[in-house]
Amino acid sequence: MTRRSPVSAPGPLRAVIFDVDGTLVDSERMGHRLAFNEAFARAGLPYRWSAHHYGELLAVTGGCRRLRRYLVERGLPLPRAQVLAEELHAVKTDVFRTMATEGLIPLRPGVRRLIDALRRQGLRIFVATTGSPGWVVPLLDFHFGTAAFDGIVTGADVAALKPAPDAYRLVLRNAALEPSEAVAVEDSGNGLRAAHAAGLRCLVVRNEYTGSDVAEAELVVDGFGPPARRVSGHAPLPQGQTTVETLQWLASQPARR
Ligand code: XBP
Ligand code: MG
């Protein structure tokens, strides 16, 4: 059972912490999924993950853990599944890094506008992801330049992946921030639970793989916009967009947990 951080009082917004997969970038269905399938093919394995099945596999965060679980479910003994998952994941990471640096992993619409606006307002911008540094850093560098971020925490930096709060807690600790001074932006129930367990308020920006397990978020929208529509929560969305004002509203809300 994960120990929860104390619920923090609402405060002025100083920082925004972004998830990467499914939040900053549209990376899962036509990105990671294809890279996993390429790794299976190169290993001569018959497995292929369909877009629909991949949505279910995303319940397990971290590509290596996802592979290991899948291989165990196919009947491989755990030690063999662990070794094979690590081998496949190394290939998958190489394939995905190449896709990222060739521009095949697009930003979600509206993300660049929001990041630029946050920077203009002097807010600090961080990344907390369960993904691997082998592709996270090149991908962020391709789209923004890594100098765009005040800190990047990846799955390699923490003992436990989301839904554990470790990545968010490490960002807060490195940046000397209180949870009340930052908000998280996520796309999944696992990410939402990680943010909440770290004491953060959370905006969920839904995508095709977002499940019904995000109802506890302080705010849910269907995109960064325009057009962005509220799914739940009463935040301002000026001109149908998720803006700095939207995130300031989020920081002013009592935590819903
Ligand atoms: C994303 C993940 C990642 C990616 C694959 O979760 O779980 O594992 O699917 O990346 P979140 P790796 O968006 O909550 O961080 O293969 O490098 O793990
Ligand atoms: Mg995500």
CSV table of C-alpha atoms and ligand atoms in Angstrom, one decimal:
chain,number,residue,atom,x,y,z
A,1,MET,CA,0.0,0.0,0.0
A,2,THR,CA,1.5,3.3,-1.0
A,3,ARG,CA,1.9,5.9,1.7
A,4,ARG,CA,0.0,9.1,0.7
A,5,SER,CA,1.5,12.5,1.0
A,6,PRO,CA,-0.3,15.0,3.2
A,7,VAL,CA,-3.2,16.8,1.5
A,8,SER,CA,-1.9,20.3,0.8
A,9,ALA,CA,-3.9,23.5,1.1
A,10,PRO,CA,-4.5,25.2,-2.3
A,11,GLY,CA,-1.9,27.7,-3.2
A,12,PRO,CA,-0.5,29.9,-6.0
A,13,LEU,CA,0.7,27.9,-9.0
A,14,ARG,CA,4.5,27.8,-9.5
A,15,ALA,CA,5.0,24.7,-11.6
A,16,VAL,CA,3.3,22.2,-13.9
A,17,ILE,CA,4.4,18.6,-14.1
A,18,PHE,CA,3.6,16.8,-17.3
A,19,ASP,CA,3.3,13.1,-18.0
A,20,VAL,CA,4.7,12.2,-21.5
A,21,ASP,CA,3.0,9.2,-23.0
A,22,GLY,CA,-0.6,10.0,-24.0
A,23,THR,CA,-0.3,13.5,-22.5
A,24,LEU,CA,2.5,15.5,-24.2
A,25,VAL,CA,2.7,13.1,-27.2
A,26,ASP,CA,0.3,10.8,-29.0
A,27,SER,CA,2.7,7.9,-28.5
A,28,GLU,CA,1.0,4.7,-27.6
A,29,ARG,CA,-1.2,3.3,-30.5
A,30,MET,CA,1.0,4.2,-33.4
A,31,GLY,CA,4.3,4.5,-31.5
A,32,HIS,CA,5.1,2.2,-28.6
A,33,ARG,CA,2.7,-0.5,-29.8
A,34,LEU,CA,4.4,-0.7,-33.2
A,35,ALA,CA,7.9,-0.7,-31.6
A,36,PHE,CA,6.9,-3.6,-29.4
A,37,ASN,CA,5.5,-5.5,-32.4
A,38,GLU,CA,8.8,-4.8,-34.3
A,39,ALA,CA,10.8,-6.2,-31.4
A,40,PHE,CA,8.6,-9.4,-31.5
A,41,ALA,CA,9.2,-9.7,-35.2
A,42,ARG,CA,12.9,-9.2,-35.0
A,43,ALA,CA,13.1,-11.9,-32.3
A,44,GLY,CA,11.1,-14.3,-34.6
A,45,LEU,CA,8.2,-14.4,-32.1
A,46,PRO,CA,4.6,-14.7,-33.4
A,47,TYR,CA,3.1,-12.1,-31.0
A,48,ARG,CA,1.5,-8.9,-32.3
A,49,TRP,CA,-0.4,-6.4,-30.2
A,50,SER,CA,-3.6,-5.0,-31.8
A,51,ALA,CA,-4.6,-1.5,-31.1
A,52,HIS,CA,-7.5,-2.7,-29.0
A,53,HIS,CA,-5.6,-5.3,-27.0
A,54,TYR,CA,-2.8,-2.7,-26.4
A,55,GLY,CA,-5.4,-0.5,-24.6
A,56,GLU,CA,-5.8,-3.4,-22.1
A,57,LEU,CA,-2.1,-4.0,-21.8
A,58,LEU,CA,-1.6,-0.4,-20.8
A,59,ALA,CA,-3.0,-1.3,-17.3
A,60,VAL,CA,0.6,-2.3,-16.6
A,61,THR,CA,2.9,0.7,-16.7
A,62,GLY,CA,6.5,0.4,-18.0
A,63,GLY,CA,7.2,-1.4,-21.2
A,64,CYS,CA,9.5,-4.1,-19.6
A,65,ARG,CA,6.9,-5.0,-16.9
A,66,ARG,CA,4.2,-5.0,-19.6
A,67,LEU,CA,6.2,-7.5,-21.7
A,68,ARG,CA,7.0,-9.7,-18.7
A,69,ARG,CA,3.4,-9.9,-17.6
A,70,TYR,CA,2.3,-10.8,-21.2
A,71,LEU,CA,5.0,-13.5,-21.5
A,72,VAL,CA,4.0,-15.0,-18.2
A,73,GLU,CA,0.4,-15.0,-19.3
A,74,ARG,CA,1.6,-16.9,-22.4
A,75,GLY,CA,3.0,-19.6,-20.1
A,76,LEU,CA,6.7,-18.7,-19.9
A,77,PRO,CA,8.2,-19.3,-16.4
A,78,LEU,CA,9.0,-16.1,-14.7
A,79,PRO,CA,12.8,-16.2,-14.9
A,80,ARG,CA,12.7,-16.8,-18.7
A,81,ALA,CA,10.0,-14.2,-19.1
A,82,GLN,CA,12.1,-11.6,-17.2
A,83,VAL,CA,15.2,-12.3,-19.4
A,84,LEU,CA,13.2,-12.3,-22.7
A,85,ALA,CA,11.3,-9.1,-21.6
A,86,GLU,CA,14.5,-7.3,-21.0
A,87,GLU,CA,15.9,-8.4,-24.4
A,88,LEU,CA,12.8,-7.4,-26.2
A,89,HIS,CA,12.5,-4.1,-24.3
A,90,ALA,CA,16.1,-3.1,-25.3
A,91,VAL,CA,15.2,-3.6,-29.0
A,92,LYS,CA,11.8,-1.8,-28.6
A,93,THR,CA,13.6,1.2,-26.9
A,94,ASP,CA,16.0,1.5,-29.9
A,95,VAL,CA,13.1,1.2,-32.4
A,96,PHE,CA,11.0,3.8,-30.5
A,97,ARG,CA,14.0,6.2,-30.1
A,98,THR,CA,14.5,6.1,-33.9
A,99,MET,CA,10.8,6.8,-34.5
A,100,ALA,CA,11.0,9.8,-32.0
A,101,THR,CA,14.0,11.3,-33.6
A,102,GLU,CA,12.5,10.9,-37.1
A,103,GLY,CA,9.5,12.9,-36.1
A,104,LEU,CA,7.0,10.0,-36.1
A,105,ILE,CA,5.7,10.7,-32.6
A,106,PRO,CA,3.5,13.8,-32.7
A,107,LEU,CA,2.7,16.2,-30.0
A,108,ARG,CA,-0.9,16.3,-28.9
A,109,PRO,CA,-2.7,19.3,-30.4
A,110,GLY,CA,-2.5,22.4,-28.2
A,111,VAL,CA,0.5,21.2,-26.1
A,112,ARG,CA,3.0,23.5,-27.6
A,113,ARG,CA,0.8,26.5,-27.2
A,114,LEU,CA,0.3,25.6,-23.5
A,115,ILE,CA,4.0,25.0,-22.8
A,116,ASP,CA,4.9,28.3,-24.5
A,117,ALA,CA,2.3,30.2,-22.4
A,118,LEU,CA,3.5,28.6,-19.2
A,119,ARG,CA,7.0,29.7,-20.0
A,120,ARG,CA,6.0,33.2,-20.8
A,121,GLN,CA,4.2,33.4,-17.4
A,122,GLY,CA,7.5,32.3,-15.7
A,123,LEU,CA,6.0,29.0,-14.5
A,124,ARG,CA,8.4,26.1,-14.0
A,125,ILE,CA,7.8,23.0,-16.2
A,126,PHE,CA,8.7,19.5,-15.3
A,127,VAL,CA,8.3,16.0,-16.7
A,128,ALA,CA,7.4,12.8,-14.6
A,129,THR,CA,7.1,9.7,-16.7
A,130,THR,CA,7.4,5.9,-16.3
A,131,GLY,CA,9.1,5.7,-19.7
A,132,SER,CA,12.8,4.9,-20.3
A,133,PRO,CA,15.4,7.7,-20.6
A,134,GLY,CA,16.7,6.1,-23.9
A,135,TRP,CA,13.8,7.5,-25.7
A,136,VAL,CA,12.3,10.1,-23.3
A,137,VAL,CA,15.2,12.5,-23.6
A,138,PRO,CA,15.6,12.4,-27.4
A,139,LEU,CA,11.8,12.7,-27.9
A,140,LEU,CA,11.6,15.8,-25.7
A,141,ASP,CA,14.7,17.2,-27.3
A,142,PHE,CA,13.2,16.7,-30.7
A,143,HIS,CA,10.0,18.6,-29.9
A,144,PHE,CA,11.1,21.3,-27.4
A,145,GLY,CA,14.9,21.1,-26.7
A,146,THR,CA,15.5,19.6,-23.3
A,147,ALA,CA,16.4,23.1,-22.0
A,148,ALA,CA,12.6,23.7,-22.2
A,149,PHE,CA,12.2,21.7,-19.0
A,150,ASP,CA,13.3,22.5,-15.5
A,151,GLY,CA,13.6,18.8,-14.7
A,152,ILE,CA,12.9,15.4,-16.2
A,153,VAL,CA,12.2,12.3,-14.1
A,154,THR,CA,12.0,9.0,-16.0
A,155,GLY,CA,11.2,5.4,-15.0
A,156,ALA,CA,14.9,4.7,-14.5
A,157,ASP,CA,15.1,7.3,-11.7
A,158,VAL,CA,12.6,5.7,-9.4
A,159,ALA,CA,12.1,2.4,-7.6
A,160,ALA,CA,8.4,2.1,-8.3
A,161,LEU,CA,6.5,3.2,-11.5
A,162,LYS,CA,3.1,4.8,-11.6
A,163,PRO,CA,0.6,4.4,-10.0
A,164,ALA,CA,3.2,4.7,-7.3
A,165,PRO,CA,3.9,8.4,-6.5
A,166,ASP,CA,7.7,8.1,-6.7
A,167,ALA,CA,8.2,10.0,-10.0
A,168,TYR,CA,6.1,12.9,-8.8
A,169,ARG,CA,7.6,13.0,-5.4
A,170,LEU,CA,11.1,13.0,-6.9
A,171,VAL,CA,10.2,16.0,-9.1
A,172,LEU,CA,8.9,17.9,-6.1
A,173,ARG,CA,11.9,17.0,-4.0
A,174,ASN,CA,14.5,18.0,-6.7
A,175,ALA,CA,12.7,21.2,-7.3
A,176,ALA,CA,12.1,22.0,-3.6
A,177,LEU,CA,8.4,22.4,-4.3
A,178,GLU,CA,5.4,21.7,-2.1
A,179,PRO,CA,2.6,19.7,-3.7
A,180,SER,CA,0.3,22.8,-3.3
A,181,GLU,CA,2.6,24.8,-5.6
A,182,ALA,CA,2.3,22.5,-8.6
A,183,VAL,CA,-0.3,20.6,-10.6
A,184,ALA,CA,0.0,17.4,-12.6
A,185,VAL,CA,-1.2,16.8,-16.2
A,186,GLU,CA,-2.0,13.2,-17.0
A,187,ASP,CA,-4.0,11.0,-19.4
A,188,SER,CA,-4.5,7.8,-17.4
A,189,GLY,CA,-5.9,6.4,-14.2
A,190,ASN,CA,-2.5,5.1,-13.2
A,191,GLY,CA,-1.0,8.6,-13.7
A,192,LEU,CA,-3.8,10.2,-11.8
A,193,ARG,CA,-3.4,7.9,-8.8
A,194,ALA,CA,0.4,8.6,-8.8
A,195,ALA,CA,-0.2,12.4,-8.8
A,196,HIS,CA,-2.9,12.2,-6.1
A,197,ALA,CA,-0.7,9.9,-3.9
A,198,ALA,CA,2.0,12.6,-4.2
A,199,GLY,CA,-0.5,15.2,-2.9
A,200,LEU,CA,-0.9,16.9,-6.3
A,201,ARG,CA,-4.1,18.2,-8.0
A,202,CYS,CA,-4.5,16.7,-11.4
A,203,LEU,CA,-5.8,17.6,-14.8
A,204,VAL,CA,-6.6,14.6,-17.0
A,205,VAL,CA,-6.6,15.3,-20.7
A,206,ARG,CA,-8.5,12.3,-22.2
A,207,ASN,CA,-7.4,10.4,-25.2
A,208,GLU,CA,-8.6,7.2,-26.9
A,209,TYR,CA,-7.0,4.9,-24.3
A,210,THR,CA,-8.1,6.9,-21.2
A,211,GLY,CA,-10.4,4.6,-19.1
A,212,SER,CA,-13.3,5.4,-16.8
A,213,ASP,CA,-11.0,5.4,-13.8
A,214,VAL,CA,-10.2,9.1,-13.9
A,215,ALA,CA,-13.4,10.4,-12.3
A,216,GLU,CA,-11.5,11.4,-9.1
A,217,ALA,CA,-9.5,14.0,-11.1
A,218,GLU,CA,-10.1,17.6,-10.1
A,219,LEU,CA,-10.6,18.4,-13.8
A,220,VAL,CA,-11.1,16.2,-16.9
A,221,VAL,CA,-11.1,17.7,-20.4
A,222,ASP,CA,-11.2,16.0,-23.8
A,223,GLY,CA,-8.2,17.8,-25.3
A,224,PHE,CA,-5.9,20.8,-24.8
A,225,GLY,CA,-7.9,22.6,-27.5
A,226,PRO,CA,-9.1,24.4,-29.3
A,227,PRO,CA,-11.6,22.9,-28.9
A,228,ALA,CA,-11.3,21.6,-25.4
A,229,ARG,CA,-14.5,20.6,-23.5
A,230,ARG,CA,-14.9,19.9,-19.8
A,231,VAL,CA,-15.8,16.3,-19.0
A,232,SER,CA,-15.8,17.1,-15.3
A,233,GLY,CA,-14.8,20.1,-13.1
A,234,HIS,CA,-15.7,23.7,-13.6
A,235,ALA,CA,-12.4,25.3,-14.7
A,236,PRO,CA,-12.3,28.2,-17.2
A,237,LEU,CA,-11.4,27.1,-20.7
A,238,PRO,CA,-10.9,30.5,-22.4
A,239,GLN,CA,-11.7,30.3,-26.2
A,240,GLY,CA,-12.1,26.6,-25.7
A,241,GLN,CA,-8.5,26.0,-24.7
A,242,THR,CA,-6.7,24.6,-21.7
A,243,THR,CA,-4.7,27.6,-20.6
A,244,VAL,CA,-2.5,28.9,-17.8
A,245,GLU,CA,-5.7,30.3,-16.2
A,246,THR,CA,-7.2,26.7,-16.3
A,247,LEU,CA,-4.2,25.4,-14.4
A,248,GLN,CA,-4.3,28.2,-11.9
A,249,TRP,CA,-7.9,27.3,-11.3
A,250,LEU,CA,-6.8,23.7,-10.7
A,251,ALA,CA,-4.2,24.8,-8.2
A,252,SER,CA,-6.9,26.8,-6.3
A,253,GLN,CA,-9.1,23.7,-5.8
A,254,PRO,CA,-9.3,21.4,-2.7
A,255,ALA,CA,-7.7,18.1,-3.5
A,256,ARG,CA,-10.4,15.4,-4.4
A,257,ARG,CA,-9.2,12.4,-2.5
B,1,XBP,C1,3.5,5.1,-20.0
B,1,XBP,C2,4.1,3.8,-19.9
B,1,XBP,C3,5.3,3.5,-20.7
B,1,XBP,C4,5.2,3.4,-22.2
B,1,XBP,C5,6.4,2.7,-22.8
B,1,XBP,O1,2.8,5.4,-18.8
B,1,XBP,O2,3.7,2.9,-19.2
B,1,XBP,O3,5.8,2.3,-20.3
B,1,XBP,O4,4.0,2.7,-22.5
B,1,XBP,O5,7.6,3.2,-22.4
B,1,XBP,P1,2.8,6.9,-18.3
B,1,XBP,P2,8.8,2.2,-21.9
B,1,XBP,O6,2.3,7.7,-19.4
B,1,XBP,O7,1.8,6.9,-17.1
B,1,XBP,O8,4.2,7.3,-17.8
B,1,XBP,O9,8.7,1.0,-22.8
B,1,XBP,O10,10.1,3.0,-22.0
B,1,XBP,O11,8.5,1.8,-20.5
B,2,MG,MG,0.5,8.7,-19.8
